[in-house]
Amino acid sequence: MFWQQVVNGLTAGATYALVAAGYTLVFGVLEIINMAHAEIFMIGAFIGLLLVTGTCCPVWAAVAGAMIGAGLLGWALERLALRPLRKQGVSHLAPLISTIGVSIFLMSLAMKIFGPQSVRFPASVEPRFFNLFGTVNISLLQIVILGISLALVAALKVLLARTRLGKALRAVAENPEAAGLMGVNVNSVMAAAVVMASALGGAAGVLVGLQFNAVSPTMGIAYGLKGLAIIIVGGMGSVAGAVAGGLLLGAAEVLAIAYIGSSYRDAVAFIILIAVLLIKPSGIFGKLEGRKG
Amino acid sequence: MSLNKRILTFLSICLSLALLVTAGCSSPSGPGGGAPNDAAGEIKIGVVATLSGDGADYGVSIKRGLETARDRINGAGGINGRKISLVIEDSHGDKNEAINAVQKLINRDRVLAIIGPTNSGEMFAAGPVADKAGVVIMGTSNTARGIGEIGPYVFRNSLPEDNIIPITVRKSKEKLGFNRVALLYSSNNDWAVSSAKTFEEALREQGVAIVETQTFADGDTNFQAQLTRVAAAKPEALAVSALYKEAALLLIQARQQGINLPVMGGNGFNDPELIKIAGEAAEGALVGSPWYAGKDDPAVRDFVEEYKKRYHTVPNQFAAQSYDALGIMAEALKTEGAAADRARFRDALAAIKDYRGVTGRFSFDENGNPLMDAVVLQIAGGTYREVK
Amino acid sequence: MDLLNVYHLQIITFMAVNSILALSFYLPLSAGQLSLGCAGFMSIGAYTAAILSLHYGMPVFTTIPAGAAAAALAGVLLGFPALRLTGVYLAIATLGFGEVVRVLFLNLKITNGALGMPEIPNLNDYFSALYRSWGLQGGLAGLDLPRLAALTTVVFCYFVLAACVAFVLRQENSRTGRAMAAVKADEVASGVMGIGATYIKMLAFVQGAFLAGLAGAISAHVTNFIAPGDFNYHRAVNILLFVVLGGSELVWGGLLGAAVLSVLPEFLRFMQDFRWIIFGALLAAMMVFRPQGLIDRQLLCRFSLRKKPGMDGMDARSSSGEVD
């Protein structure tokens, strides 16, 4: 049973990691907690659902479509609600509130358009199960989700490390003014960060929708809260930290259900969080003292 | 500015804001919170329902059921020639908003009586408000213990879990003969917790052992860890107390993990949405309920047909119960003087006996809780069938 | 003019509770700490008050201070680890504290878990009973008893609120308040100036917890019923909204924000199901056009008739007193 629970935990953790990677990317570059990220994740799931049910796309196309749709939404968010706030003398609380506003807006809108009930992916994408070592059941879908999540995060990591855009992103994350003086177009780099983060969120939405077979306008809330806890545990702005934190949380939650009691599960994320902060306030992968948030 | 002056300024800001509210939405209403307003010749019934946020699906079903009932009653000539009008307010699933909505309906709209709110928790907060104002408030979806006991003006026509679950357990055991059951429920939902407790008691009474208890939360999508534990305990049946969303996902994931055991459900299982989402996985599930859409009764057939025509979906239990709630109120309104006086209306409502609605034969007990029979349904072939 | 309509009195009562919550968020912020633990402290206050009055039969006027005190105690306990953190770290850690408290209340027996605690003695009923014992069944001066009682509840809540506001203003204009502003502006520099930053931060944090507990205890006694779900993440975010929407530089900002956000959803009722879509859009638009909140120091200066630098608490505080 233990290994089955570990597998359960890791697949859950992989989607947490994907959501958290989006938060951490936006925070690293813009120093903003994007409270609308959870709703972009939800919209991504709906786009994927519409693609699968409406046009009978294969799953990979649904993921790609959701990433494009969520990315566009991220671009709109950046242009309409974040960029106007990027001027002198605006409190850092303002973007927090404007993204909360966008999040309420998107959730209420989704409820109006799609209705409040959960919607299901069609049965054709039902998972098939493999049995490992006689005791552990893992579905093809779980393997695919684990694979896609890790591949996306790895792609992000490579992009940050190797490409021009990645260099520009890191430069802006380090110091926007200096990067601007060096000829980096800070505005477009910041937009790129939000778009990429949203695309990752959209992909996570489809994967979660597929795995648990349901999409609903309120599905983002729980993932959003956990994503926030993960980026602190992993270290703000660190992609590796988001992955480690996501997997850790997924495993810890499942083990808490298995060995402590399922009713305490929702506290696990934050108990880990408080414990980590006590020992290493900058998070597992965090720099000692970066720019303060 | 001195300190006192500042406080004075603040209080005057508050006062002027309050004035702004009143000016912005003031209505031509008479003095006092007393008599219901019946100037237009219509009988105003207020409705408080969760129409936005979590749980909006229930509120929407309730609203649809009520609107269907209103149009049927008005189409048949109303109450002694007077039409019923509904004043519908959203509570957003929030108890403060439910209180505000009830206060608005009583004091601004001056409704005769109120139907709602949707959640038991909202009723515990808003019920006493209406009760103290002497306005009938009637829940159509509150199934927790102690609702009717809030006060003489608080009623409900939704059958509490205490009545339904023991029947479900008894019939299921007769049919399937299990002795070991695993109980799963949503621990942050008041209603699900209350019905889980009832399950526990009913199972104990039937001599069935509960070999595993697992909880989850509303809004959860991943039940694999809990199900893995349940499977390890080797039960012979599952008892699940959750809203349909979580219940459906839980069923799907249970079947995926190879747990093909019979399932008894609480109230949340009695919703066509469950079958829509869970599909095959819902087959064989058992649930007790006063309502099912396939009942061989002309009133039920008429209602289902009318509802389908309006909303392109089969009415669920919430729609049916709210449809009956307005019917029951209309019945009480026929009593002499009940349409103009809140206290008389209350007495007329409490006196309702053997009202024949789509959910069955209905009476109130002395506390304003319903007295009616439940049947046990089983999901078979994608629809609910009565277990004889 | 039906200002004295019980419906309006109800909204005005919630407005007072929300205003106290706004103060509870403002206080730590004025010492540079973004704490989202208000919902957690509020729930501790509310549950303490509910348990004391339901299980121990204590009167309303003792349970309310007891609730506030319990929350302050929790504030001291949380303060030790939490105040090592700054900025977003502190915000999310305190948000996490709220979640942990909520899960705890969901699992405790004495709080009745998810079922919540019904039949909490109500302030309105208390005042009704009081007036009835004075022989005022028919009301007073043209007001019937329910209105009279509701009005008394309003007066009571605003009395508490006024006391809180007076305290905060007085403190801002004092040595402690200036120390808080200094810590907010620059913690290191304030240390050099001889200010015990840890003590000042702790003081602001615990005061915030106390006020949140107070608001929670009052809210338990005006809503008849509490359940863990009332104090979730949305509540914490709402309190944050009060202050930032109203303007986080000034006490008045939070109070105005609380008033606006208590009234706005009621005001938007005619929109029916579109209500929350509009609300979200308004919020985002508001930040774009007026990111500093509805009122800021500039606006207040423009409207104040005379300005005496140094005499006024608002001017004594550094104008660059922005948390960052």
PDB file of N, CA and C in Angstrom, chain B residues 279-346:
ATOM      1  N   GLY B 279     -21.311   8.292 -15.108  1.00  0.00           N
ATOM      2  CA  GLY B 279     -21.629   7.321 -16.151  1.00  0.00           C
ATOM      3  C   GLY B 279     -21.736   5.905 -15.599  1.00  0.00           C
ATOM      4  N   GLU B 280     -20.998   5.005 -16.242  1.00  0.00           N
ATOM      5  CA  GLU B 280     -20.981   3.593 -15.850  1.00  0.00           C
ATOM      6  C   GLU B 280     -20.690   3.401 -14.365  1.00  0.00           C
ATOM      7  N   ALA B 281     -19.798   4.254 -13.842  1.00  0.00           N
ATOM      8  CA  ALA B 281     -19.338   4.066 -12.469  1.00  0.00           C
ATOM      9  C   ALA B 281     -20.473   4.226 -11.468  1.00  0.00           C
ATOM     10  N   ALA B 282     -21.550   4.916 -11.877  1.00  0.00           N
ATOM     11  CA  ALA B 282     -22.652   5.153 -10.943  1.00  0.00           C
ATOM     12  C   ALA B 282     -23.617   3.973 -10.899  1.00  0.00           C
ATOM     13  N   GLU B 283     -23.497   3.050 -11.840  1.00  0.00           N
ATOM     14  CA  GLU B 283     -24.450   1.940 -11.914  1.00  0.00           C
ATOM     15  C   GLU B 283     -24.497   1.159 -10.600  1.00  0.00           C
ATOM     16  N   GLY B 284     -25.689   0.852 -10.167  1.00  0.00           N
ATOM     17  CA  GLY B 284     -25.862   0.041  -8.969  1.00  0.00           C
ATOM     18  C   GLY B 284     -25.878   0.818  -7.673  1.00  0.00           C
ATOM     19  N   ALA B 285     -25.568   2.112  -7.707  1.00  0.00           N
ATOM     20  CA  ALA B 285     -25.548   2.879  -6.471  1.00  0.00           C
ATOM     21  C   ALA B 285     -26.961   3.021  -5.913  1.00  0.00           C
ATOM     22  N   LEU B 286     -27.038   3.018  -4.574  1.00  0.00           N
ATOM     23  CA  LEU B 286     -28.340   3.075  -3.906  1.00  0.00           C
ATOM     24  C   LEU B 286     -28.492   4.394  -3.169  1.00  0.00           C
ATOM     25  N   VAL B 287     -29.672   4.977  -3.225  1.00  0.00           N
ATOM     26  CA  VAL B 287     -29.910   6.216  -2.498  1.00  0.00           C
ATOM     27  C   VAL B 287     -31.375   6.296  -2.085  1.00  0.00           C
ATOM     28  N   GLY B 288     -31.597   6.846  -0.896  1.00  0.00           N
ATOM     29  CA  GLY B 288     -32.968   7.026  -0.443  1.00  0.00           C
ATOM     30  C   GLY B 288     -33.426   8.423  -0.758  1.00  0.00           C
ATOM     31  N   SER B 289     -34.681   8.569  -1.150  1.00  0.00           N
ATOM     32  CA  SER B 289     -35.158   9.909  -1.489  1.00  0.00           C
ATOM     33  C   SER B 289     -36.670   9.903  -1.580  1.00  0.00           C
ATOM     34  N   PRO B 290     -37.290  11.039  -1.303  1.00  0.00           N
ATOM     35  CA  PRO B 290     -38.730  11.106  -1.552  1.00  0.00           C
ATOM     36  C   PRO B 290     -39.026  11.320  -3.036  1.00  0.00           C
ATOM     37  N   TRP B 291     -38.036  11.707  -3.811  1.00  0.00           N
ATOM     38  CA  TRP B 291     -38.298  12.141  -5.179  1.00  0.00           C
ATOM     39  C   TRP B 291     -37.592  11.266  -6.189  1.00  0.00           C
ATOM     40  N   TYR B 292     -38.301  10.846  -7.216  1.00  0.00           N
ATOM     41  CA  TYR B 292     -37.563  10.459  -8.410  1.00  0.00           C
ATOM     42  C   TYR B 292     -38.415  10.710  -9.645  1.00  0.00           C
ATOM     43  N   ALA B 293     -37.719  11.106 -10.702  1.00  0.00           N
ATOM     44  CA  ALA B 293     -38.408  11.665 -11.860  1.00  0.00           C
ATOM     45  C   ALA B 293     -39.191  10.625 -12.633  1.00  0.00           C
ATOM     46  N   GLY B 294     -38.894   9.332 -12.382  1.00  0.00           N
ATOM     47  CA  GLY B 294     -39.575   8.298 -13.158  1.00  0.00           C
ATOM     48  C   GLY B 294     -40.832   7.765 -12.484  1.00  0.00           C
ATOM     49  N   LYS B 295     -41.280   8.417 -11.442  1.00  0.00           N
ATOM     50  CA  LYS B 295     -42.422   7.915 -10.672  1.00  0.00           C
ATOM     51  C   LYS B 295     -43.682   7.859 -11.547  1.00  0.00           C
ATOM     52  N   ASP B 296     -44.469   6.813 -11.343  1.00  0.00           N
ATOM     53  CA  ASP B 296     -45.666   6.628 -12.158  1.00  0.00           C
ATOM     54  C   ASP B 296     -46.808   7.422 -11.529  1.00  0.00           C
ATOM     55  N   ASP B 297     -46.815   8.717 -11.796  1.00  0.00           N
ATOM     56  CA  ASP B 297     -47.788   9.602 -11.167  1.00  0.00           C
ATOM     57  C   ASP B 297     -48.007  10.751 -12.158  1.00  0.00           C
ATOM     58  N   PRO B 298     -49.253  11.046 -12.516  1.00  0.00           N
ATOM     59  CA  PRO B 298     -49.466  12.085 -13.539  1.00  0.00           C
ATOM     60  C   PRO B 298     -48.890  13.443 -13.141  1.00  0.00           C
ATOM     61  N   ALA B 299     -48.953  13.794 -11.845  1.00  0.00           N
ATOM     62  CA  ALA B 299     -48.428  15.095 -11.415  1.00  0.00           C
ATOM     63  C   ALA B 299     -46.923  15.161 -11.666  1.00  0.00           C
ATOM     64  N   VAL B 300     -46.228  14.052 -11.364  1.00  0.00           N
ATOM     65  CA  VAL B 300     -44.785  14.015 -11.563  1.00  0.00           C
ATOM     66  C   VAL B 300     -44.464  14.128 -13.058  1.00  0.00           C
ATOM     67  N   ARG B 301     -45.244  13.342 -13.868  1.00  0.00           N
ATOM     68  CA  ARG B 301     -44.989  13.393 -15.312  1.00  0.00           C
ATOM     69  C   ARG B 301     -45.173  14.800 -15.866  1.00  0.00           C
ATOM     70  N   ASP B 302     -46.244  15.459 -15.445  1.00  0.00           N
ATOM     71  CA  ASP B 302     -46.509  16.829 -15.910  1.00  0.00           C
ATOM     72  C   ASP B 302     -45.358  17.754 -15.550  1.00  0.00           C
ATOM     73  N   PHE B 303     -44.951  17.655 -14.283  1.00  0.00           N
ATOM     74  CA  PHE B 303     -43.887  18.543 -13.790  1.00  0.00           C
ATOM     75  C   PHE B 303     -42.593  18.303 -14.566  1.00  0.00           C
ATOM     76  N   VAL B 304     -42.231  17.016 -14.721  1.00  0.00           N
ATOM     77  CA  VAL B 304     -40.976  16.706 -15.405  1.00  0.00           C
ATOM     78  C   VAL B 304     -41.013  17.225 -16.843  1.00  0.00           C
ATOM     79  N   GLU B 305     -42.169  17.054 -17.487  1.00  0.00           N
ATOM     80  CA  GLU B 305     -42.277  17.474 -18.879  1.00  0.00           C
ATOM     81  C   GLU B 305     -42.156  18.995 -19.012  1.00  0.00           C
ATOM     82  N   GLU B 306     -42.900  19.687 -18.132  1.00  0.00           N
ATOM     83  CA  GLU B 306     -42.885  21.147 -18.140  1.00  0.00           C
ATOM     84  C   GLU B 306     -41.462  21.668 -17.887  1.00  0.00           C
ATOM     85  N   TYR B 307     -40.818  21.061 -16.914  1.00  0.00           N
ATOM     86  CA  TYR B 307     -39.472  21.491 -16.518  1.00  0.00           C
ATOM     87  C   TYR B 307     -38.478  21.260 -17.655  1.00  0.00           C
ATOM     88  N   LYS B 308     -38.631  20.085 -18.298  1.00  0.00           N
ATOM     89  CA  LYS B 308     -37.740  19.768 -19.413  1.00  0.00           C
ATOM     90  C   LYS B 308     -37.921  20.773 -20.547  1.00  0.00           C
ATOM     91  N   LYS B 309     -39.196  21.156 -20.767  1.00  0.00           N
ATOM     92  CA  LYS B 309     -39.483  22.087 -21.852  1.00  0.00           C
ATOM     93  C   LYS B 309     -38.816  23.435 -21.575  1.00  0.00           C
ATOM     94  N   ARG B 310     -38.834  23.835 -20.298  1.00  0.00           N
ATOM     95  CA  ARG B 310     -38.285  25.145 -19.945  1.00  0.00           C
ATOM     96  C   ARG B 310     -36.768  25.146 -19.910  1.00  0.00           C
ATOM     97  N   TYR B 311     -36.173  24.105 -19.312  1.00  0.00           N
ATOM     98  CA  TYR B 311     -34.744  24.179 -19.008  1.00  0.00           C
ATOM     99  C   TYR B 311     -33.922  23.085 -19.684  1.00  0.00           C
ATOM    100  N   HIS B 312     -34.537  22.241 -20.478  1.00  0.00           N
ATOM    101  CA  HIS B 312     -33.827  21.205 -21.232  1.00  0.00           C
ATOM    102  C   HIS B 312     -33.030  20.269 -20.341  1.00  0.00           C
ATOM    103  N   THR B 313     -33.538  20.006 -19.166  1.00  0.00           N
ATOM    104  CA  THR B 313     -32.879  19.049 -18.292  1.00  0.00           C
ATOM    105  C   THR B 313     -33.926  18.443 -17.359  1.00  0.00           C
ATOM    106  N   VAL B 314     -33.608  17.274 -16.825  1.00  0.00           N
ATOM    107  CA  VAL B 314     -34.555  16.613 -15.912  1.00  0.00           C
ATOM    108  C   VAL B 314     -34.465  17.284 -14.543  1.00  0.00           C
ATOM    109  N   PRO B 315     -35.595  17.574 -13.904  1.00  0.00           N
ATOM    110  CA  PRO B 315     -35.513  18.217 -12.589  1.00  0.00           C
ATOM    111  C   PRO B 315     -34.873  17.282 -11.572  1.00  0.00           C
ATOM    112  N   ASN B 316     -34.010  17.848 -10.724  1.00  0.00           N
ATOM    113  CA  ASN B 316     -33.447  17.033  -9.653  1.00  0.00           C
ATOM    114  C   ASN B 316     -34.294  17.214  -8.400  1.00  0.00           C
ATOM    115  N   GLN B 317     -33.811  16.611  -7.333  1.00  0.00           N
ATOM    116  CA  GLN B 317     -34.538  16.645  -6.082  1.00  0.00           C
ATOM    117  C   GLN B 317     -34.739  18.076  -5.564  1.00  0.00           C
ATOM    118  N   PHE B 318     -33.723  18.939  -5.777  1.00  0.00           N
ATOM    119  CA  PHE B 318     -33.827  20.310  -5.273  1.00  0.00           C
ATOM    120  C   PHE B 318     -34.912  21.079  -6.021  1.00  0.00           C
ATOM    121  N   ALA B 319     -34.967  20.850  -7.332  1.00  0.00           N
ATOM    122  CA  ALA B 319     -36.011  21.504  -8.117  1.00  0.00           C
ATOM    123  C   ALA B 319     -37.382  20.985  -7.679  1.00  0.00           C
ATOM    124  N   ALA B 320     -37.486  19.679  -7.481  1.00  0.00           N
ATOM    125  CA  ALA B 320     -38.769  19.090  -7.118  1.00  0.00           C
ATOM    126  C   ALA B 320     -39.226  19.574  -5.751  1.00  0.00           C
ATOM    127  N   GLN B 321     -38.296  19.616  -4.803  1.00  0.00           N
ATOM    128  CA  GLN B 321     -38.673  20.042  -3.450  1.00  0.00           C
ATOM    129  C   GLN B 321     -39.075  21.504  -3.412  1.00  0.00           C
ATOM    130  N   SER B 322     -38.398  22.338  -4.202  1.00  0.00           N
ATOM    131  CA  SER B 322     -38.789  23.746  -4.169  1.00  0.00           C
ATOM    132  C   SER B 322     -40.111  23.945  -4.927  1.00  0.00           C
ATOM    133  N   TYR B 323     -40.317  23.141  -5.947  1.00  0.00           N
ATOM    134  CA  TYR B 323     -41.600  23.174  -6.661  1.00  0.00           C
ATOM    135  C   TYR B 323     -42.734  22.869  -5.675  1.00  0.00           C
ATOM    136  N   ASP B 324     -42.525  21.836  -4.881  1.00  0.00           N
ATOM    137  CA  ASP B 324     -43.536  21.481  -3.882  1.00  0.00           C
ATOM    138  C   ASP B 324     -43.665  22.545  -2.800  1.00  0.00           C
ATOM    139  N   ALA B 325     -42.526  23.168  -2.434  1.00  0.00           N
ATOM    140  CA  ALA B 325     -42.573  24.163  -1.357  1.00  0.00           C
ATOM    141  C   ALA B 325     -43.531  25.288  -1.713  1.00  0.00           C
ATOM    142  N   LEU B 326     -43.439  25.767  -2.954  1.00  0.00           N
ATOM    143  CA  LEU B 326     -44.340  26.857  -3.341  1.00  0.00           C
ATOM    144  C   LEU B 326     -45.775  26.341  -3.426  1.00  0.00           C
ATOM    145  N   GLY B 327     -45.912  25.091  -3.844  1.00  0.00           N
ATOM    146  CA  GLY B 327     -47.247  24.483  -3.877  1.00  0.00           C
ATOM    147  C   GLY B 327     -47.870  24.417  -2.485  1.00  0.00           C
ATOM    148  N   ILE B 328     -47.052  24.032  -1.522  1.00  0.00           N
ATOM    149  CA  ILE B 328     -47.539  23.943  -0.137  1.00  0.00           C
ATOM    150  C   ILE B 328     -47.940  25.327   0.353  1.00  0.00           C
ATOM    151  N   MET B 329     -47.106  26.323   0.044  1.00  0.00           N
ATOM    152  CA  MET B 329     -47.425  27.689   0.463  1.00  0.00           C
ATOM    153  C   MET B 329     -48.720  28.157  -0.196  1.00  0.00           C
ATOM    154  N   ALA B 330     -48.877  27.823  -1.483  1.00  0.00           N
ATOM    155  CA  ALA B 330     -50.094  28.229  -2.195  1.00  0.00           C
ATOM    156  C   ALA B 330     -51.318  27.604  -1.535  1.00  0.00           C
ATOM    157  N   GLU B 331     -51.164  26.367  -1.111  1.00  0.00           N
ATOM    158  CA  GLU B 331     -52.256  25.671  -0.433  1.00  0.00           C
ATOM    159  C   GLU B 331     -52.635  26.419   0.850  1.00  0.00           C
ATOM    160  N   ALA B 332     -51.594  26.812   1.616  1.00  0.00           N
ATOM    161  CA  ALA B 332     -51.847  27.528   2.866  1.00  0.00           C
ATOM    162  C   ALA B 332     -52.462  28.890   2.601  1.00  0.00           C
ATOM    163  N   LEU B 333     -52.083  29.513   1.487  1.00  0.00           N
ATOM    164  CA  LEU B 333     -52.577  30.855   1.174  1.00  0.00           C
ATOM    165  C   LEU B 333     -54.083  30.862   0.922  1.00  0.00           C
ATOM    166  N   LYS B 334     -54.635  29.695   0.553  1.00  0.00           N
ATOM    167  CA  LYS B 334     -56.063  29.636   0.274  1.00  0.00           C
ATOM    168  C   LYS B 334     -56.883  29.826   1.544  1.00  0.00           C
ATOM    169  N   THR B 335     -56.248  29.624   2.697  1.00  0.00           N
ATOM    170  CA  THR B 335     -56.947  29.827   3.970  1.00  0.00           C
ATOM    171  C   THR B 335     -57.338  31.292   4.113  1.00  0.00           C
ATOM    172  N   GLU B 336     -58.510  31.499   4.655  1.00  0.00           N
ATOM    173  CA  GLU B 336     -59.045  32.846   4.882  1.00  0.00           C
ATOM    174  C   GLU B 336     -58.022  33.748   5.599  1.00  0.00           C
ATOM    175  N   GLY B 337     -57.675  34.863   4.978  1.00  0.00           N
ATOM    176  CA  GLY B 337     -56.848  35.865   5.656  1.00  0.00           C
ATOM    177  C   GLY B 337     -55.359  35.575   5.680  1.00  0.00           C
ATOM    178  N   ALA B 338     -54.975  34.419   5.180  1.00  0.00           N
ATOM    179  CA  ALA B 338     -53.569  34.049   5.289  1.00  0.00           C
ATOM    180  C   ALA B 338     -52.684  34.884   4.369  1.00  0.00           C
ATOM    181  N   ALA B 339     -53.252  35.412   3.272  1.00  0.00           N
ATOM    182  CA  ALA B 339     -52.439  36.143   2.306  1.00  0.00           C
ATOM    183  C   ALA B 339     -52.099  37.545   2.777  1.00  0.00           C
ATOM    184  N   ALA B 340     -52.757  38.018   3.827  1.00  0.00           N
ATOM    185  CA  ALA B 340     -52.527  39.393   4.258  1.00  0.00           C
ATOM    186  C   ALA B 340     -51.841  39.471   5.615  1.00  0.00           C
ATOM    187  N   ASP B 341     -51.741  38.360   6.284  1.00  0.00           N
ATOM    188  CA  ASP B 341     -51.247  38.417   7.649  1.00  0.00           C
ATOM    189  C   ASP B 341     -50.216  37.315   7.873  1.00  0.00           C
ATOM    190  N   ARG B 342     -49.020  37.708   8.304  1.00  0.00           N
ATOM    191  CA  ARG B 342     -47.930  36.742   8.407  1.00  0.00           C
ATOM    192  C   ARG B 342     -48.197  35.683   9.472  1.00  0.00           C
ATOM    193  N   ALA B 343     -48.806  36.079  10.579  1.00  0.00           N
ATOM    194  CA  ALA B 343     -49.061  35.122  11.661  1.00  0.00           C
ATOM    195  C   ALA B 343     -50.124  34.116  11.225  1.00  0.00           C
ATOM    196  N   ARG B 344     -51.155  34.614  10.555  1.00  0.00           N
ATOM    197  CA  ARG B 344     -52.196  33.694  10.070  1.00  0.00           C
ATOM    198  C   ARG B 344     -51.646  32.745   9.038  1.00  0.00           C
ATOM    199  N   PHE B 345     -50.762  33.280   8.210  1.00  0.00           N
ATOM    200  CA  PHE B 345     -50.159  32.436   7.194  1.00  0.00           C
ATOM    201  C   PHE B 345     -49.356  31.317   7.851  1.00  0.00           C
ATOM    202  N   ARG B 346     -48.650  31.663   8.903  1.00  0.00           N
ATOM    203  CA  ARG B 346     -47.850  30.675   9.625  1.00  0.00           C
ATOM    204  C   ARG B 346     -48.743  29.548  10.145  1.00  0.00           C
TER     205      ARG B 346
END
